PDB file of C-alpha atoms in Angstrom:
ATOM      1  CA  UNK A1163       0.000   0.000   0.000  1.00  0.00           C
ATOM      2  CA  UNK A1164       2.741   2.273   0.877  1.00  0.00           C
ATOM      3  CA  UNK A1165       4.509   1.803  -2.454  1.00  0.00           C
ATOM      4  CA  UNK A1166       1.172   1.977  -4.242  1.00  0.00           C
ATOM      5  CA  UNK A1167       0.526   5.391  -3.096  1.00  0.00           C
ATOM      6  CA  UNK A1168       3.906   6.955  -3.513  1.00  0.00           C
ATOM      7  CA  UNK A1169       3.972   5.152  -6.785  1.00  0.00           C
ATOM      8  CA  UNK A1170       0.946   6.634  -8.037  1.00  0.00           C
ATOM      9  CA  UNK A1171       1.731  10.663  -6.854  1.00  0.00           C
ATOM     10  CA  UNK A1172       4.945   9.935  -8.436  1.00  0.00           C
ATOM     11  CA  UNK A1173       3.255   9.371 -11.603  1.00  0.00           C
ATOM     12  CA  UNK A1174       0.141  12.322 -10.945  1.00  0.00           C
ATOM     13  CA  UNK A1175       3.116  14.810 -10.321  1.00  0.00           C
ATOM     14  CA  UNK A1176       5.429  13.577 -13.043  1.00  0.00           C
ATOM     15  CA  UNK A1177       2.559  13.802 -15.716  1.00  0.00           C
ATOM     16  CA  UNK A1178       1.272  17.346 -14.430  1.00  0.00           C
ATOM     17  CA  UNK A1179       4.422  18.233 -15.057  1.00  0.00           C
ATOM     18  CA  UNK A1180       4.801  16.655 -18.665  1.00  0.00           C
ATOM     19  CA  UNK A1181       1.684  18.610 -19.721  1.00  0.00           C
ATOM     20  CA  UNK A1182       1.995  22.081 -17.530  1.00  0.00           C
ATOM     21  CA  UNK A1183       5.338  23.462 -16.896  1.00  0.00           C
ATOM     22  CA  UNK A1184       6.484  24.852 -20.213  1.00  0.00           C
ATOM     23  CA  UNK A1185      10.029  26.054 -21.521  1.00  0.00           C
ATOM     24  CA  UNK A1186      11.139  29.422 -21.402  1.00  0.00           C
ATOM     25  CA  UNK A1187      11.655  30.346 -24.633  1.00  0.00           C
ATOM     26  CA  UNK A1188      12.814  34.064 -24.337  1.00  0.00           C
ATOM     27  CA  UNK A1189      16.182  32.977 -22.846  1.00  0.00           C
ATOM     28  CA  UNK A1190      18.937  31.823 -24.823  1.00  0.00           C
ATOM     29  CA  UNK A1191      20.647  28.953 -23.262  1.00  0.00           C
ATOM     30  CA  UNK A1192      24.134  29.311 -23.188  1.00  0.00           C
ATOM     31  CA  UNK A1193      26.337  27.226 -25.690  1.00  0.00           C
ATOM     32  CA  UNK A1194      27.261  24.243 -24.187  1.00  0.00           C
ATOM     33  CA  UNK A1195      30.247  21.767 -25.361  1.00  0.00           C
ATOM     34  CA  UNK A1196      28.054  19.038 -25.689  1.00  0.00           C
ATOM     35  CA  UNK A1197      26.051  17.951 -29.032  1.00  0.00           C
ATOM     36  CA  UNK A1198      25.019  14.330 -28.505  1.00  0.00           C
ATOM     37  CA  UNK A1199      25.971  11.321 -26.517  1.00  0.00           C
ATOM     38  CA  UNK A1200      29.213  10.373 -28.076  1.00  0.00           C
ATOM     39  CA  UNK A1201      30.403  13.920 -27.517  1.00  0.00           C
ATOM     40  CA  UNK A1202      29.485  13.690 -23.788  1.00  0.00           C
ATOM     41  CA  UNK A1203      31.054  10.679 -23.302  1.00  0.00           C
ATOM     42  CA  UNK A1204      34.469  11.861 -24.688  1.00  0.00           C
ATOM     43  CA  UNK A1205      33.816  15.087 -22.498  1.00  0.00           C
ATOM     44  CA  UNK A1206      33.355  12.917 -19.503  1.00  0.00           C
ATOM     45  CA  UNK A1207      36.374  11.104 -20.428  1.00  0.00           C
ATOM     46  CA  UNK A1208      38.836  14.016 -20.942  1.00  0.00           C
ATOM     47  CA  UNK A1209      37.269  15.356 -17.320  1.00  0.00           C
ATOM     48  CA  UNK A1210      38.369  12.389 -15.512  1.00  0.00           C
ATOM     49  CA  UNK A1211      41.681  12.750 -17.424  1.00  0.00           C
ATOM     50  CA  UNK A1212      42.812  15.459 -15.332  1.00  0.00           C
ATOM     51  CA  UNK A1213      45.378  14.920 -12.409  1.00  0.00           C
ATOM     52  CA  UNK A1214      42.708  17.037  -9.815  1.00  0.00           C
ATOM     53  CA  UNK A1215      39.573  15.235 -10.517  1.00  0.00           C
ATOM     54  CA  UNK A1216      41.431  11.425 -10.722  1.00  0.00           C
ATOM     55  CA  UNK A1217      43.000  12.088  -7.076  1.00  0.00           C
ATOM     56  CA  UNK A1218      39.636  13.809  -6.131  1.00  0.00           C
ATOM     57  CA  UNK A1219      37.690  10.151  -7.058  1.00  0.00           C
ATOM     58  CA  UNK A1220      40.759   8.507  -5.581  1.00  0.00           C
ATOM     59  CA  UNK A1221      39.251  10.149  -2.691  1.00  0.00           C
ATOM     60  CA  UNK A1222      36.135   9.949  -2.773  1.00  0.00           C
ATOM     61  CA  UNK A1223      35.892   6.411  -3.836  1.00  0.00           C
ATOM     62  CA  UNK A1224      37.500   5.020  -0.657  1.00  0.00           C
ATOM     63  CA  UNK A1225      36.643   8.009   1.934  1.00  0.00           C
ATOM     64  CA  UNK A1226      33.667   5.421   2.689  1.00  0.00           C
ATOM     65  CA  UNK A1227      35.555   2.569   3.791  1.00  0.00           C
ATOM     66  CA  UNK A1228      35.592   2.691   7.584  1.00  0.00           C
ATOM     67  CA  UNK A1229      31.773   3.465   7.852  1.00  0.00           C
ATOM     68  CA  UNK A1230      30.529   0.703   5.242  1.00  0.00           C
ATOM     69  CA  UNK A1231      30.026  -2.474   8.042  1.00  0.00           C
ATOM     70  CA  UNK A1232      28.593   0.491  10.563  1.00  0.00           C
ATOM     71  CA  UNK A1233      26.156   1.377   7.913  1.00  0.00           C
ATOM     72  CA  UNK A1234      25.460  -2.115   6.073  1.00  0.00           C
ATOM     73  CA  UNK A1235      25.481  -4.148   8.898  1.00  0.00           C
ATOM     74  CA  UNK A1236      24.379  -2.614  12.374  1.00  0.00           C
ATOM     75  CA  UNK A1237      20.475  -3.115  11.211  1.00  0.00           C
ATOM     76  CA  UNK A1238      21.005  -7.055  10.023  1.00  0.00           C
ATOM     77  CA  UNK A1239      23.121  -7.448  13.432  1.00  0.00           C
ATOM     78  CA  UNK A1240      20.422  -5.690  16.057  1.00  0.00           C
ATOM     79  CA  UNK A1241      17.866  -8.157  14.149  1.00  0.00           C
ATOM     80  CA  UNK A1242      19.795 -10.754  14.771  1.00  0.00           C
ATOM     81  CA  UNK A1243      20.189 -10.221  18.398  1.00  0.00           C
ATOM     82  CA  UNK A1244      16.022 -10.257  18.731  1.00  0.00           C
ATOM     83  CA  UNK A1245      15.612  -6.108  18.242  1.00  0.00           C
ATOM     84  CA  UNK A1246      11.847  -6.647  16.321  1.00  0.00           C
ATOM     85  CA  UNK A1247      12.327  -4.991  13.269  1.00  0.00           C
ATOM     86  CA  UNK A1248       8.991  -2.877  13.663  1.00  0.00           C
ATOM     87  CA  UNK A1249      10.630  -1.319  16.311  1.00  0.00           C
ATOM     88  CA  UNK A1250      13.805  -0.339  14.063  1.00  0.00           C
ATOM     89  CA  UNK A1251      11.407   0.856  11.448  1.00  0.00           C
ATOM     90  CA  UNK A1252       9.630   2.971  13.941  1.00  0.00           C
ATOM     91  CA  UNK A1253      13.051   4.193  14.895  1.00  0.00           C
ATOM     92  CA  UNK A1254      13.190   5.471  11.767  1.00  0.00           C
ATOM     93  CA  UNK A1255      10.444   8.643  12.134  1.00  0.00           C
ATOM     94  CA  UNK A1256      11.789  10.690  14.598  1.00  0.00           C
ATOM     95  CA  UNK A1257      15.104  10.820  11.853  1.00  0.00           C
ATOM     96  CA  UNK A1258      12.600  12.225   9.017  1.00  0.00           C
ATOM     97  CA  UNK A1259      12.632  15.767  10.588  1.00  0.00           C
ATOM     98  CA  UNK A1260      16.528  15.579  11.319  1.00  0.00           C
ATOM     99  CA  UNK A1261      16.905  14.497   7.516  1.00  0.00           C
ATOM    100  CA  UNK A1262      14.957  17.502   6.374  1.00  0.00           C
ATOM    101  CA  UNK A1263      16.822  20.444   8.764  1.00  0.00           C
ATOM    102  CA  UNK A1264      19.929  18.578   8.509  1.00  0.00           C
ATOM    103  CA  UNK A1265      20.890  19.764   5.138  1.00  0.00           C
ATOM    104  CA  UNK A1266      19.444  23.617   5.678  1.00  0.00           C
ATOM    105  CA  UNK A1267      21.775  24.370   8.529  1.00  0.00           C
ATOM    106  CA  UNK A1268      24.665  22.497   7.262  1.00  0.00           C
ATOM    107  CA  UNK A1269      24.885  24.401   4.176  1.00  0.00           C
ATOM    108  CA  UNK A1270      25.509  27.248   5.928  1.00  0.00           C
ATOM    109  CA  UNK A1271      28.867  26.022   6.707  1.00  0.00           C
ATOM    110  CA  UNK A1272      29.335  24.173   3.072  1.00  0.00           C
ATOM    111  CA  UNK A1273      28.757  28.055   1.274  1.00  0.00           C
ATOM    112  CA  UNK A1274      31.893  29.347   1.903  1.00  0.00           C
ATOM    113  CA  UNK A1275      35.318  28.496  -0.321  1.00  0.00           C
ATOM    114  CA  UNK A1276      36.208  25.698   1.947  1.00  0.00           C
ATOM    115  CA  UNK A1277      33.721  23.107   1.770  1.00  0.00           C
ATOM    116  CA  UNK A1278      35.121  20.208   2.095  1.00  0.00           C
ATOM    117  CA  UNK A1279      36.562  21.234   5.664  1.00  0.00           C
ATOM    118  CA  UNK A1280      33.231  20.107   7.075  1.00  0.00           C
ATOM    119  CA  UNK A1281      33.669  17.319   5.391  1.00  0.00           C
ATOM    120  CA  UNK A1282      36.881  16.464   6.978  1.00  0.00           C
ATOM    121  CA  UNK A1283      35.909  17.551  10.827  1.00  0.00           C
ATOM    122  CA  UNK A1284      32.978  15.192   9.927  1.00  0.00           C
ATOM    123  CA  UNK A1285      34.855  11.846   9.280  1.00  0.00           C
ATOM    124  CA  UNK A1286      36.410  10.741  12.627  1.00  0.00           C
ATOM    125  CA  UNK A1287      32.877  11.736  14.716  1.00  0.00           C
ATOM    126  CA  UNK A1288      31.467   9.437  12.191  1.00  0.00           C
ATOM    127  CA  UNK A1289      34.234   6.850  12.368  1.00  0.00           C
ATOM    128  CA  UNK A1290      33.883   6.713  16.326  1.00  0.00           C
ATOM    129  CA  UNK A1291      30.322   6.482  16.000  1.00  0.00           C
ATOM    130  CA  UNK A1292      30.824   3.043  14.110  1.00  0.00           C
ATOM    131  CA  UNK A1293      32.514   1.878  17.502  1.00  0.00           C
ATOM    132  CA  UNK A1294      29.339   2.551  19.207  1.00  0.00           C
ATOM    133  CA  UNK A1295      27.568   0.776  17.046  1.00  0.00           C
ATOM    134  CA  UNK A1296      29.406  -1.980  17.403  1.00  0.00           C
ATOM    135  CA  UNK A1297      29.089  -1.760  21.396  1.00  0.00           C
ATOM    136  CA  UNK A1298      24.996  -1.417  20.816  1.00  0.00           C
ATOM    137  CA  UNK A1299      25.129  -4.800  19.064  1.00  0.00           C
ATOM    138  CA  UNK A1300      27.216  -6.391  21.805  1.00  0.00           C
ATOM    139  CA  UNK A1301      25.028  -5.072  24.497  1.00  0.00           C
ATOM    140  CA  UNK A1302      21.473  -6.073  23.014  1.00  0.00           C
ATOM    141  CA  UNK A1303      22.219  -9.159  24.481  1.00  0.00           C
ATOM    142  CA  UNK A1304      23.225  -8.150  27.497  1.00  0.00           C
ATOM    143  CA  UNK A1305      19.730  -6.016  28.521  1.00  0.00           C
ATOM    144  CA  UNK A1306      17.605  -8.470  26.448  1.00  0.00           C
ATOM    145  CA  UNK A1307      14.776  -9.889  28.807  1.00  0.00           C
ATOM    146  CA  UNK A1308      11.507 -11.305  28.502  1.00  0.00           C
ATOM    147  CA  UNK A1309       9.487  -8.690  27.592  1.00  0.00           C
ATOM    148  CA  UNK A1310      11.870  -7.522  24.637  1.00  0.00           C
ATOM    149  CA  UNK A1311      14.087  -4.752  25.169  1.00  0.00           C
ATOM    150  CA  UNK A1312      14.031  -1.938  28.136  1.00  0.00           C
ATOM    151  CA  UNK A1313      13.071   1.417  26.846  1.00  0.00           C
ATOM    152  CA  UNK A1314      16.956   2.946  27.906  1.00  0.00           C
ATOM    153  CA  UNK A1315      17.905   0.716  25.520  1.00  0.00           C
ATOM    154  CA  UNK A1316      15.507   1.879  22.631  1.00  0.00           C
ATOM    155  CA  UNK A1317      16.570   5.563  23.462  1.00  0.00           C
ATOM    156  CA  UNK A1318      20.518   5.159  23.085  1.00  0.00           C
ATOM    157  CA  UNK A1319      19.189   3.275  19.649  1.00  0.00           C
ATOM    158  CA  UNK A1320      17.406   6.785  18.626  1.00  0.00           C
ATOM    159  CA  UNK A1321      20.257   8.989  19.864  1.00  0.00           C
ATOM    160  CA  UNK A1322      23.249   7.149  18.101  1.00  0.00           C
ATOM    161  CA  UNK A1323      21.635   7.141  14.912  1.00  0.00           C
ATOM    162  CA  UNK A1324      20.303  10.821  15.549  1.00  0.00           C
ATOM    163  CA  UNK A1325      24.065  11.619  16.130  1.00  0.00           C
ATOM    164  CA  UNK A1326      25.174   9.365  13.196  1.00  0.00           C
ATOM    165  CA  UNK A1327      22.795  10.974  10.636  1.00  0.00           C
ATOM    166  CA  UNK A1328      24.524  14.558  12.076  1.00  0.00           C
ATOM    167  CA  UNK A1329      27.838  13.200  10.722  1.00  0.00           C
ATOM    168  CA  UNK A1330      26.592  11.391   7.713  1.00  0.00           C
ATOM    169  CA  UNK A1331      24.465  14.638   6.112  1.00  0.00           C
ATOM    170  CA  UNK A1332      27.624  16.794   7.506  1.00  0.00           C
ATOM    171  CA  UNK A1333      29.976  14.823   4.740  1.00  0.00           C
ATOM    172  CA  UNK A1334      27.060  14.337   2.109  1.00  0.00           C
ATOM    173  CA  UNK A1335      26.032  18.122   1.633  1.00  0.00           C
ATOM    174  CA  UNK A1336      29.862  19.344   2.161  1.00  0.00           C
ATOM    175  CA  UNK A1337      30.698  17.202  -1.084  1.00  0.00           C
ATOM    176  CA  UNK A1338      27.528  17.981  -3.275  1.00  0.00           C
ATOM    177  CA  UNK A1339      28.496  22.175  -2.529  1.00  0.00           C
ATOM    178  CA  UNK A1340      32.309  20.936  -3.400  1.00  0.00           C
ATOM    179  CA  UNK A1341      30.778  18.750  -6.693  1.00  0.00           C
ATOM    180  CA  UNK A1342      28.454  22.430  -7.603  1.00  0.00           C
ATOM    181  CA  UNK A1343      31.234  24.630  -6.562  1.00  0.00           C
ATOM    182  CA  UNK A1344      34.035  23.185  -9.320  1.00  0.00           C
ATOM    183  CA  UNK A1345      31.903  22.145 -11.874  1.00  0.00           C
ATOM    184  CA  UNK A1346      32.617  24.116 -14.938  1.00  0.00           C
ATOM    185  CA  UNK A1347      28.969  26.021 -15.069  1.00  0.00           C
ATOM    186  CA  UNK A1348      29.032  25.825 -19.779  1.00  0.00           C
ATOM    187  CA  UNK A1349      29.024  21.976 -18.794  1.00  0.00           C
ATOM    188  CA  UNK A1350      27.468  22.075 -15.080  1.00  0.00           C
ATOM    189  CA  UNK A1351      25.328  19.052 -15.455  1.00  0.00           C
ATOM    190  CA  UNK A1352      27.518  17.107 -17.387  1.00  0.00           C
ATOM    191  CA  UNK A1353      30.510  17.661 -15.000  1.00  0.00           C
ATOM    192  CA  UNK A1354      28.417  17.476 -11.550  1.00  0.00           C
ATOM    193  CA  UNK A1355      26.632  14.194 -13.136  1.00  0.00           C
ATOM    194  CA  UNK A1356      30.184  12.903 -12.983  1.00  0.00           C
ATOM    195  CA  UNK A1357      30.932  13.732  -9.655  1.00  0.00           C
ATOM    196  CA  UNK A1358      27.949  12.472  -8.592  1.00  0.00           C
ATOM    197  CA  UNK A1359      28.194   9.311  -9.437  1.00  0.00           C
ATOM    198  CA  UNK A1360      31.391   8.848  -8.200  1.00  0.00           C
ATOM    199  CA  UNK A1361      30.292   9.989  -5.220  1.00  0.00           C
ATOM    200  CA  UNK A1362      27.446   7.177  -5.009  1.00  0.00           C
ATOM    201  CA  UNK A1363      29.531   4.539  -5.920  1.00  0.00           C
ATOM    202  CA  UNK A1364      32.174   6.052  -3.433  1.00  0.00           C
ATOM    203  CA  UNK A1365      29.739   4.864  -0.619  1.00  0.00           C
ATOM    204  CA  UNK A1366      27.832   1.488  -2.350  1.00  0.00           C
ATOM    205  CA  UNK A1367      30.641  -0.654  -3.265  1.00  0.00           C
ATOM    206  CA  UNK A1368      32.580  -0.332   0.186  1.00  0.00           C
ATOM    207  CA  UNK A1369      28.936  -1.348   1.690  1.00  0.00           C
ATOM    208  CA  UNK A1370      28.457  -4.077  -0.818  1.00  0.00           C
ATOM    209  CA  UNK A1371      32.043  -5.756   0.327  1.00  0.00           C
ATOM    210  CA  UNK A1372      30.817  -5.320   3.901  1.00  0.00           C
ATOM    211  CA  UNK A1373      27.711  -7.666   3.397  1.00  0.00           C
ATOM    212  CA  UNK A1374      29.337  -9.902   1.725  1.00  0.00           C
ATOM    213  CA  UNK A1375      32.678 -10.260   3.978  1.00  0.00           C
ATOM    214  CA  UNK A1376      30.049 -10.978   7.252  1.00  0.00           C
ATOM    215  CA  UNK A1377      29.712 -14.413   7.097  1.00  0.00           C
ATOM    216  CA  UNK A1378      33.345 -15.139   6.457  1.00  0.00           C
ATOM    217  CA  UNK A1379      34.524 -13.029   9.173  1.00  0.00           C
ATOM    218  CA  UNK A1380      32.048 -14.340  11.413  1.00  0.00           C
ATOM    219  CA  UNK A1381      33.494 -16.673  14.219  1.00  0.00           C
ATOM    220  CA  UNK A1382      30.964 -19.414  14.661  1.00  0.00           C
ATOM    221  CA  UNK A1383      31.582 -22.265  17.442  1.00  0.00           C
ATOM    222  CA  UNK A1384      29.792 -25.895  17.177  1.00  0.00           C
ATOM    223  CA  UNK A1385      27.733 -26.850  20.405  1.00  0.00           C
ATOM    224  CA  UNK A1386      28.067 -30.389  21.293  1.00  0.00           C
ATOM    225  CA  UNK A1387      30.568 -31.382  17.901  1.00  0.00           C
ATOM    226  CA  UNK A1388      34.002 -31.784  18.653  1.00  0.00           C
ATOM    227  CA  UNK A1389      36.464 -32.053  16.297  1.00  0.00           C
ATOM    228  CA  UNK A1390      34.097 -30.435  13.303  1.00  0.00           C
ATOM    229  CA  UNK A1391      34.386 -26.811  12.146  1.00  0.00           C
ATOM    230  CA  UNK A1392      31.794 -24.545  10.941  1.00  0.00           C
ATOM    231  CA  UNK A1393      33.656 -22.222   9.215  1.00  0.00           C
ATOM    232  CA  UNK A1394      31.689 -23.151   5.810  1.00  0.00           C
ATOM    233  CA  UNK A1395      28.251 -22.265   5.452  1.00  0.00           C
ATOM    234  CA  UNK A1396      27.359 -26.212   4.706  1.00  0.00           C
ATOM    235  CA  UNK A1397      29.257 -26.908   7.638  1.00  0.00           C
ATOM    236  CA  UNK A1398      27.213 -25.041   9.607  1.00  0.00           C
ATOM    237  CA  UNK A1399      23.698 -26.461   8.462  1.00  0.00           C
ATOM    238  CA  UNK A1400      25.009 -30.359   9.604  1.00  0.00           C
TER     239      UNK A1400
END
C-alpha cells in the first residue's frame, strides 16, 4: 500500500508536469560543449583525465571505507540479536525531521570556499560512531529480557543514529556544494553528473564488500561437535 501510493503521486506529479510546466523560450541557453551522446562521453572522459579530478575520485571512492560495516550491517546485526524490526522501522520517524533540517543548517557552513573542511571535521565523529555501534550490538544481548528490550535501551538506539545521521548529512552536503562549486557552469550538469556518481559509488561498493565479507569473518563455534568446524556455510547447516 505504501509503495502503491507513492507510486501513483509519483506518476500524478510527473505527468502534471509533462503537460503544464512549459520552456522558457525568451532565454537563450548558453552554448554548451556538448552535441550528442558520443560527444558527452568523450567530455566525460577528458574530465576524468585530469590529475585534480582522478586524485579527487581517488578520494572519494574510498573516503567510505571505515563506515561501510557500521552502515550495512548494524540493522542485520540488532535483528539478529532479537531487536523486532517494527521497532527499528519505527526508529526510523523521529530521523525524518533531522533528515529535512539537517541539510538547511549544514549548508551554511558548506557556502563558503572551503567546503570540504566540514567534510573532513565530519569523518572521525562518524568513524567513532561506528565503535558505538558496534558496542549497541554487543550489548542487546546483554539487557535483552523477557518482555523484549528496556526502553533505555531503545533511546541510546534513537540517539546514536540521531548523532550518526549529524555526521553522515555533515559529509554528504559538504561534497555535493564541493561537486556544484568546481563544476565548470558551460558543462554544469555534465561535469556534476560525474561527480555524482562517483560519489554514489564512493559509498555502495565499500557497503556491498561489507555484506558480503560478514559471514566469512564471522566466528561461529559448534555446540556439542568436537572435532568439526563450521567455518563453511554447509558446515554449519550439519
Amino acid at each position: 500500500d505504501f509503495l502503491f501510493f507513492w507510486g501513483a503521486v509519483f506518476l500524478v506529479t510527473t505527468t502534471l508536469v509533462a503537460f503544464f510546466k512549459k520552456e522558457n523560450e525568451e532565454l537563450i541557453p548558453a552554448k554548451e560543449e556538448t552535441k550528442g551522446i558520443t560527444d558527452t562521453y568523450r567530455l566525460l572522459f577528458s574530465i576524468i583525465k585530469m590529475p585534480a579530478v582522478l586524485t579527487f575520485c581517488l578520494l572519494i571512492l574510498t573516503s567510505k571505507v571505515g563506515f561501510s560495516a557500521a552502515d550495512a550491517v548494524t540493522g542485520l546485526k540488532l535483528v539478529e540479536e532479537g531487536v523486532p524490526k517494527e521497532h527499528l522501522a519505527l526508529l526510523a520517524v523521529p530521523m525524518v525531521p533531522l533528515q529535512i533540517i539537517l541539510p538547511l543548517v549544514i549548508s551554511k557552513y558548506t557556502a563558503g570556499p572551503q567546503p570540504l573542511n566540514t567534510f573532513y571535521k565530519a569523518m572521525p565523529y562518524r568513524l567513532l560512531l561506528g565503535l558505538e555501534f558496534a558496542f549497541l550490538v554487543w550489548w542487546a544481548p546483554k539487557v535483552k529480557h523477557e518482555g523484549g528490550f528496556p526502553v533505555y535501551y531503545y533511546a541510546v538506539v534513537v540517539l546514536s543514529y540521531a548523532l550518526h545521521q549529524i555526521t553522515l548529512y555533515s559529509m554528504y552536503v559538504a561534497i555535493m556544494a564541493f561537486n556544484a562549486k568546481v563544476s565548470d557552469p558551460l558543462i554544469g550538469g555534465t561535469y556534476m553528473t560525474l561527480l555524482n556518481t562517483v560519489s554514489n559509488l564512493g559509498g555502495n561498493w565499500p557497503s556491498t564488500v561489507a555484506l558480503w565479507l560478514v559471514d566469512p569473518l564471522t566466528v561461529k563455534e559448534c555446540a556439542g561437535a568436537q572435532g568439526h568446524t563450521c567455518a563453511t556455510t554447509a558446515a554449519a547447516e550439519v
